[in-house]
Amino acid sequence: MASVESEEQVPQVQNSVDEDTNNKAEKLNNKTKSTNTKKKRKKNNSNPTHLIVMVNGLIGSAENWKYAAKQFLKKYPYDAIVHCSESNSSKLTFDGVDVTGDRLAEEVISVIKRHPNVQKISFIAHSLGGLIARYAIAKLYEQDISKELSQGNEHCESQISKQECHDRKYEGKIAGLEPINFITSATPHLGCRGHKQVPLFGGFRSLEKAASRFSWFLGKTGKHLFLTDDKNGKPPLLLQMVSDSEDIKFMSALRSFKRRVAYANIRYDQLVGWSTSSIRRRNELPKRRHLKRHEKYPHIVNEETAKPTSVLEEVPSKSKVSCGSCKIDLEEEMIQGLTTVSWDRVDVSFSGSRQKYLAHNAIQVQTYSINSDGADVVQHMIDDFRL
C-alpha cells in the first residue's frame, strides 16, 4: 500500500568526501526505489486468498464492523478480503437463527463466486451473529471423505495423538474453502434462558421466567434464544446445534476450523452473561481477584486455551435428547456438546472505563465515537488471527 516516493537528484561535487556521500546516497536511493517498486508490483498483482466474514448481531448491520474491518485490512492489505455481512440487518435478525443462518450461507457463496482466488475462510461474529454463523457454517460444511478414508486407526495411533487423529477425521471444507478462524464476541452460545445469562434481569428468577414467556417479542429469534421452540417433540434449535444429525453437521463444521475463540465480557454487559459467552459453567469462571490486566491490551484480563472434554466423546445426537417435560439440564447439554472441541477463551473487562455500561458494543467497537475503548480488544483479535 506504500506509495512510490519521488527521487531527489544528489548534487555532484569535486572533493572525495562529497563523492563518497553521493555514492552512499545514490545506493540508498536505488534501494528505496527497488523496495517501492516491489511494493507497487505486489499491490498490482495482489490476489487475496483469505476471506474474512464479519457477522453482526441482533438489530445490527454491516456498519457495526466498520472499525474492525478497517483495522484488519491495515494489517493484511494483500492477504485478506474482509466482507461485512449484509444479509441480516435490523428487523431481519428477528427471523430466527435458522433463517438468518441460511441467508448468511447464501451470501457467503455469492461472495466466493465474486472472488475465485480465495482459498481460506474465517468468521468473526458479534452477539447473535455468533449463533447465525454457527448455523451457516453447518449449511456450508463439506466433509473431506478422501482424508478420512486414507487415515486408518493403526496409522493414527502410531504416528500422531488420538486427539489429532480425531480432529483430522472431521477435516472438511466450508463452502469449498479451508476453515481457519471461528471467532465470537459476546455471543450467547448457551442461549438466554439460564440463570444470570441476561445480566439485565439482575439474577431475579421471576424476571428471567417472565422474559421467556415474552420471548415472542423478538420473533422467532427470541424463541430460539430462550429455548422455547421445543415443539413437535424436537429439542430447541440451540440444543440441536451442539450435535450432528444426518441432515446437518453442526459440530463437524465447527470442529473443522483450525481454531475457535470466544471473547466474553466479565461484567457490565447487560445483554449477554459471562458464562454463556465464554461457554463455561458458572463454577468454572475464573475468580475475579485472580484476573490481571494485559500490559499491551488493557481490557484483556484473562486468556486460556481449553482442550476438549473428551478425545473421542460423541456429541449427544437429537435422538438421544428428550424434551418437553424432561428433567434434562439444557444448559449443561449445550456446554458438554460445545466443549467437545477446543476453545480459546479471552475474558474482557471494561471496569474503570467511562464506556463500561456499553460493554456489549464496546467489545466490538460498534461505533468508534462511543465504543473506542474496545480498540485494544479488536487489536488483540487481529494480532492472534491465524492467516
XYZ file of C-alpha atoms in Angstrom:
387
model
C 0.000 0.000 0.000
C 3.031 2.186 0.232
C 3.306 4.871 -2.408
C 6.417 5.344 -4.535
C 8.368 8.275 -3.254
C 9.879 10.827 -5.691
C 13.658 10.627 -6.165
C 15.811 13.623 -5.381
C 18.864 14.364 -7.503
C 22.069 14.154 -5.438
C 24.348 17.096 -6.344
C 27.716 16.282 -7.938
C 30.726 17.788 -6.103
C 34.507 17.591 -6.542
C 36.021 16.522 -3.258
C 36.257 12.857 -2.302
C 34.220 13.275 0.856
C 31.253 14.619 -1.094
C 31.710 11.915 -3.757
C 31.590 9.255 -1.063
C 28.496 10.859 0.416
C 26.956 10.988 -3.035
C 27.647 7.296 -3.647
C 26.034 6.321 -0.352
C 23.018 8.496 -1.060
C 22.681 7.028 -4.541
C 22.804 3.475 -3.207
C 20.199 4.327 -0.586
C 18.072 5.998 -3.237
C 18.290 2.974 -5.519
C 17.438 0.657 -2.627
C 14.389 2.768 -1.766
C 13.320 2.770 -5.394
C 13.679 -1.013 -5.598
C 11.683 -1.533 -2.397
C 8.898 0.763 -3.529
C 8.805 -0.889 -6.944
C 8.409 -4.297 -5.297
C 5.612 -2.970 -3.083
C 3.881 -1.458 -6.097
C 4.226 -4.704 -8.041
C 2.860 -6.665 -5.071
C -0.089 -4.309 -4.816
C -0.875 -4.544 -8.526
C -0.601 -8.338 -8.587
C -2.347 -8.881 -5.255
C -4.828 -11.741 -5.172
C -6.050 -12.083 -1.567
C -6.685 -15.704 -0.664
C -8.277 -15.412 2.799
C -11.932 -14.434 3.092
C -12.922 -12.961 6.466
C -16.676 -12.822 7.040
C -17.896 -10.487 9.785
C -21.403 -11.063 11.138
C -23.499 -8.537 13.071
C -25.814 -9.226 15.993
C -29.448 -8.525 16.840
C -30.863 -5.414 15.131
C -27.357 -4.775 13.809
C -25.893 -4.113 10.390
C -22.691 -4.329 8.377
C -21.804 -0.858 9.685
C -21.209 -2.349 13.145
C -17.981 -3.938 11.885
C -16.693 -0.840 10.075
C -13.880 -0.106 12.540
C -12.704 -3.707 12.931
C -12.801 -4.337 9.177
C -10.612 -1.296 8.568
C -8.061 -2.480 11.145
C -7.911 -5.978 9.655
C -7.265 -4.553 6.200
C -4.488 -2.371 7.596
C -2.773 -5.482 8.946
C -3.437 -7.741 5.954
C -3.820 -5.444 2.912
C -2.646 -8.021 0.372
C -3.780 -11.253 2.003
C -7.377 -10.822 3.094
C -10.778 -9.891 1.780
C -12.988 -8.598 4.590
C -16.702 -8.925 3.965
C -19.158 -7.436 6.452
C -22.359 -9.431 6.085
C -25.352 -7.517 4.750
C -27.981 -10.250 4.576
C -29.292 -9.942 8.156
C -29.754 -6.368 9.273
C -32.222 -4.589 11.517
C -35.544 -6.451 11.937
C -34.409 -9.283 9.659
C -32.467 -10.586 12.665
C -35.830 -11.456 14.287
C -36.486 -14.187 11.693
C -34.748 -16.959 13.612
C -31.244 -18.401 13.842
C -32.048 -20.932 11.126
C -33.473 -18.453 8.610
C -30.724 -15.894 9.204
C -28.135 -18.675 9.051
C -29.470 -19.787 5.674
C -29.273 -16.203 4.421
C -25.684 -15.867 5.588
C -24.723 -19.143 3.920
C -26.175 -17.969 0.612
C -24.403 -14.635 0.966
C -21.044 -16.325 1.592
C -21.454 -18.427 -1.544
C -22.170 -15.317 -3.609
C -19.089 -13.550 -2.206
C -16.872 -16.526 -3.024
C -18.151 -16.531 -6.597
C -17.005 -12.921 -6.938
C -13.552 -13.791 -5.600
C -12.487 -17.066 -7.256
C -8.930 -16.836 -5.868
C -9.900 -17.257 -2.212
C -8.688 -20.449 -0.571
C -9.323 -19.907 3.144
C -12.249 -18.659 5.190
C -12.717 -17.260 8.699
C -15.738 -15.939 10.587
C -15.803 -13.148 13.164
C -19.195 -12.628 14.771
C -20.719 -10.450 17.460
C -23.544 -11.415 19.825
C -26.401 -13.175 17.976
C -24.127 -13.184 14.933
C -22.120 -15.990 16.532
C -25.162 -18.275 16.545
C -26.060 -17.245 12.997
C -22.510 -18.033 11.887
C -22.561 -21.433 13.629
C -25.721 -22.335 11.725
C -24.348 -21.012 8.432
C -21.083 -22.960 8.572
C -23.056 -26.160 9.151
C -25.014 -25.454 5.969
C -21.759 -24.790 4.107
C -19.825 -27.732 5.539
C -18.444 -30.356 3.196
C -16.661 -33.331 4.727
C -13.368 -34.317 3.097
C -14.080 -38.031 2.699
C -10.778 -38.730 0.943
C -8.783 -37.722 4.029
C -10.953 -39.796 6.339
C -10.594 -42.913 4.194
C -6.817 -42.523 3.899
C -6.271 -42.459 7.663
C -6.631 -45.840 9.334
C -6.716 -46.194 13.096
C -3.388 -48.021 13.233
C -1.592 -45.242 11.385
C -3.163 -42.606 13.610
C -2.252 -44.319 16.839
C 1.334 -44.964 15.799
C 2.146 -41.600 14.245
C 0.065 -38.929 15.972
C -2.009 -38.402 19.097
C -5.552 -39.708 19.377
C -6.835 -36.152 19.628
C -5.150 -35.121 16.388
C -6.416 -38.282 14.716
C -9.927 -37.466 15.890
C -9.686 -33.890 14.644
C -8.380 -34.995 11.261
C -11.343 -37.292 10.872
C -13.553 -34.213 10.801
C -11.406 -32.162 8.459
C -13.535 -30.641 5.795
C -14.289 -27.537 3.819
C -16.598 -24.610 4.387
C -18.085 -23.642 1.021
C -15.108 -25.340 -0.609
C -12.564 -23.307 1.384
C -10.150 -24.202 4.162
C -11.673 -23.095 7.510
C -9.175 -21.262 9.721
C -10.598 -18.978 12.463
C -14.044 -19.017 14.059
C -14.239 -16.077 16.457
C -17.179 -14.837 18.508
C -17.518 -11.884 20.865
C -20.299 -11.577 23.447
C -22.257 -14.422 21.828
C -24.968 -16.207 23.877
C -23.802 -19.699 22.923
C -25.963 -21.252 25.662
C -28.948 -19.064 24.939
C -30.578 -16.570 27.309
C -32.827 -18.859 29.324
C -30.431 -19.891 32.072
C -29.971 -18.182 35.430
C -27.963 -14.938 35.120
C -27.422 -15.408 31.386
C -29.033 -11.999 30.803
C -27.479 -9.682 33.428
C -30.130 -7.045 32.753
C -32.589 -9.137 34.810
C -30.365 -8.815 37.869
C -30.425 -12.526 38.656
C -34.112 -12.425 39.627
C -35.603 -15.736 38.546
C -39.082 -14.233 38.317
C -37.869 -11.742 35.703
C -35.969 -14.464 33.852
C -39.091 -16.626 33.664
C -41.181 -13.670 32.539
C -38.674 -12.920 29.787
C -39.009 -16.477 28.497
C -42.783 -16.078 28.289
C -42.368 -12.880 26.285
C -39.606 -14.189 24.023
C -42.015 -13.911 21.087
C -41.378 -10.165 21.254
C -38.091 -10.840 19.437
C -39.825 -13.001 16.866
C -38.624 -16.493 16.057
C -35.137 -15.481 17.160
C -36.445 -14.772 20.667
C -37.876 -18.288 20.905
C -34.534 -19.722 19.836
C -32.585 -17.616 22.341
C -34.878 -18.501 25.265
C -35.150 -22.165 24.201
C -38.950 -22.035 23.942
C -39.063 -23.550 20.449
C -39.212 -27.203 21.544
C -42.286 -28.110 19.514
C -43.428 -31.396 17.972
C -41.075 -33.401 20.160
C -37.976 -31.708 18.747
C -35.323 -30.177 21.002
C -34.772 -26.405 20.946
C -32.655 -25.357 17.978
C -29.689 -24.275 20.108
C -29.612 -27.749 21.638
C -29.745 -29.323 18.191
C -26.773 -27.163 17.228
C -24.387 -28.958 19.607
C -24.670 -32.223 17.700
C -24.518 -33.679 14.218
C -27.541 -35.185 12.534
C -27.935 -36.928 9.216
C -29.160 -33.708 7.645
C -26.751 -31.154 9.046
C -23.336 -31.390 10.714
C -23.229 -28.600 13.276
C -20.286 -29.821 15.346
C -18.284 -31.261 12.471
C -18.430 -27.849 10.817
C -17.254 -26.126 13.994
C -14.544 -28.719 14.534
C -13.190 -28.208 11.011
C -11.770 -24.776 11.918
C -8.131 -24.616 12.957
C -9.065 -22.511 15.976
C -12.163 -21.316 17.789
C -12.129 -18.260 20.049
C -14.758 -16.886 22.443
C -14.344 -13.296 23.662
C -16.527 -12.553 26.685
C -17.279 -9.566 28.905
C -16.886 -10.471 32.568
C -19.034 -7.520 33.747
C -21.235 -4.667 32.566
C -22.584 -6.491 29.517
C -26.292 -6.165 30.248
C -27.422 -8.468 27.432
C -25.085 -11.464 27.419
C -23.653 -13.059 30.558
C -20.071 -14.180 31.113
C -20.954 -17.876 31.302
C -22.940 -18.130 28.072
C -20.478 -16.048 26.054
C -17.414 -17.967 27.260
C -19.094 -21.424 27.181
C -18.347 -22.216 30.812
C -20.275 -23.452 33.799
C -20.580 -20.735 36.418
C -18.296 -22.603 38.810
C -15.650 -22.701 36.068
C -15.447 -18.930 35.684
C -12.099 -17.517 36.862
C -12.117 -15.762 40.220
C -12.113 -12.038 39.578
C -9.445 -11.422 42.187
C -7.080 -13.549 40.101
C -7.646 -11.589 36.905
C -4.877 -9.288 35.729
C -4.887 -6.667 33.006
C -2.705 -7.312 29.976
C 0.109 -4.797 29.502
C -0.468 -4.442 25.755
C -4.246 -4.900 25.768
C -5.537 -3.127 28.912
C -9.076 -4.528 28.706
C -7.964 -8.156 28.325
C -7.848 -9.669 31.818
C -7.557 -13.392 31.140
C -6.660 -15.796 28.334
C -6.870 -19.555 28.350
C -6.822 -22.408 25.902
C -9.098 -25.265 26.869
C -8.869 -28.745 25.457
C -11.942 -30.796 24.527
C -13.614 -32.560 27.432
C -13.002 -35.952 25.857
C -10.977 -37.124 22.892
C -13.499 -39.459 21.335
C -16.625 -38.500 23.228
C -19.652 -38.298 20.974
C -21.781 -35.201 20.993
C -25.331 -36.146 22.040
C -27.469 -36.618 18.951
C -31.034 -35.423 18.589
C -32.292 -38.964 19.044
C -30.667 -39.115 22.492
C -32.174 -35.885 23.761
C -35.738 -35.734 25.005
C -37.710 -32.567 25.582
C -40.998 -31.234 26.874
C -41.373 -32.339 30.476
C -37.866 -33.830 30.593
C -35.624 -33.125 33.557
C -32.519 -32.702 31.429
C -30.434 -29.577 32.033
C -30.411 -27.937 28.618
C -27.570 -25.599 29.521
C -25.398 -28.481 30.681
C -26.133 -30.413 27.489
C -25.045 -27.459 25.378
C -21.831 -26.999 27.358
C -20.999 -30.685 27.029
C -21.597 -30.582 23.308
C -19.733 -27.364 22.555
C -16.705 -28.291 24.652
C -16.011 -31.459 22.698
C -13.980 -29.056 20.570
C -11.266 -26.802 21.963
C -11.887 -23.111 22.551
C -9.527 -20.252 23.255
C -11.266 -18.033 25.788
C -10.477 -14.348 26.138
C -12.060 -12.539 29.084
C -12.613 -8.802 28.760
C -13.266 -6.166 31.425
C -14.196 -2.527 30.884
C -14.187 -1.849 34.614
C -12.857 1.658 35.173
C -13.806 2.758 31.674
C -16.354 5.501 31.109
C -17.788 3.221 28.424
C -18.215 0.224 30.739
C -22.017 0.267 30.622
C -21.742 -0.077 26.841
C -19.548 -3.167 27.182
C -21.722 -5.273 24.874
C -20.972 -2.934 21.979
C -17.541 -1.765 23.133
C -16.072 -5.259 22.803
C -16.781 -4.938 19.065
C -16.136 -1.171 18.784
C -19.537 -0.974 17.158
C -19.415 2.828 16.910
C -15.941 4.248 17.420
C -17.046 7.593 18.858
C -18.751 5.913 21.833
C -17.089 2.453 21.911
C -13.436 3.344 21.256
C -12.174 1.760 24.488
C -12.619 -1.639 22.872
C -9.966 -0.896 20.242
C -7.380 -2.956 22.136
C -9.728 -5.960 22.102
C -10.036 -5.709 18.323
C -6.249 -5.361 18.079
C -5.815 -8.492 20.198
C -8.136 -10.292 17.800
C -6.023 -9.131 14.850
C -2.676 -9.971 16.440
C -3.806 -13.507 17.343
C -5.512 -14.096 14.000
C -4.173 -17.075 12.078
C -3.678 -16.139 8.437
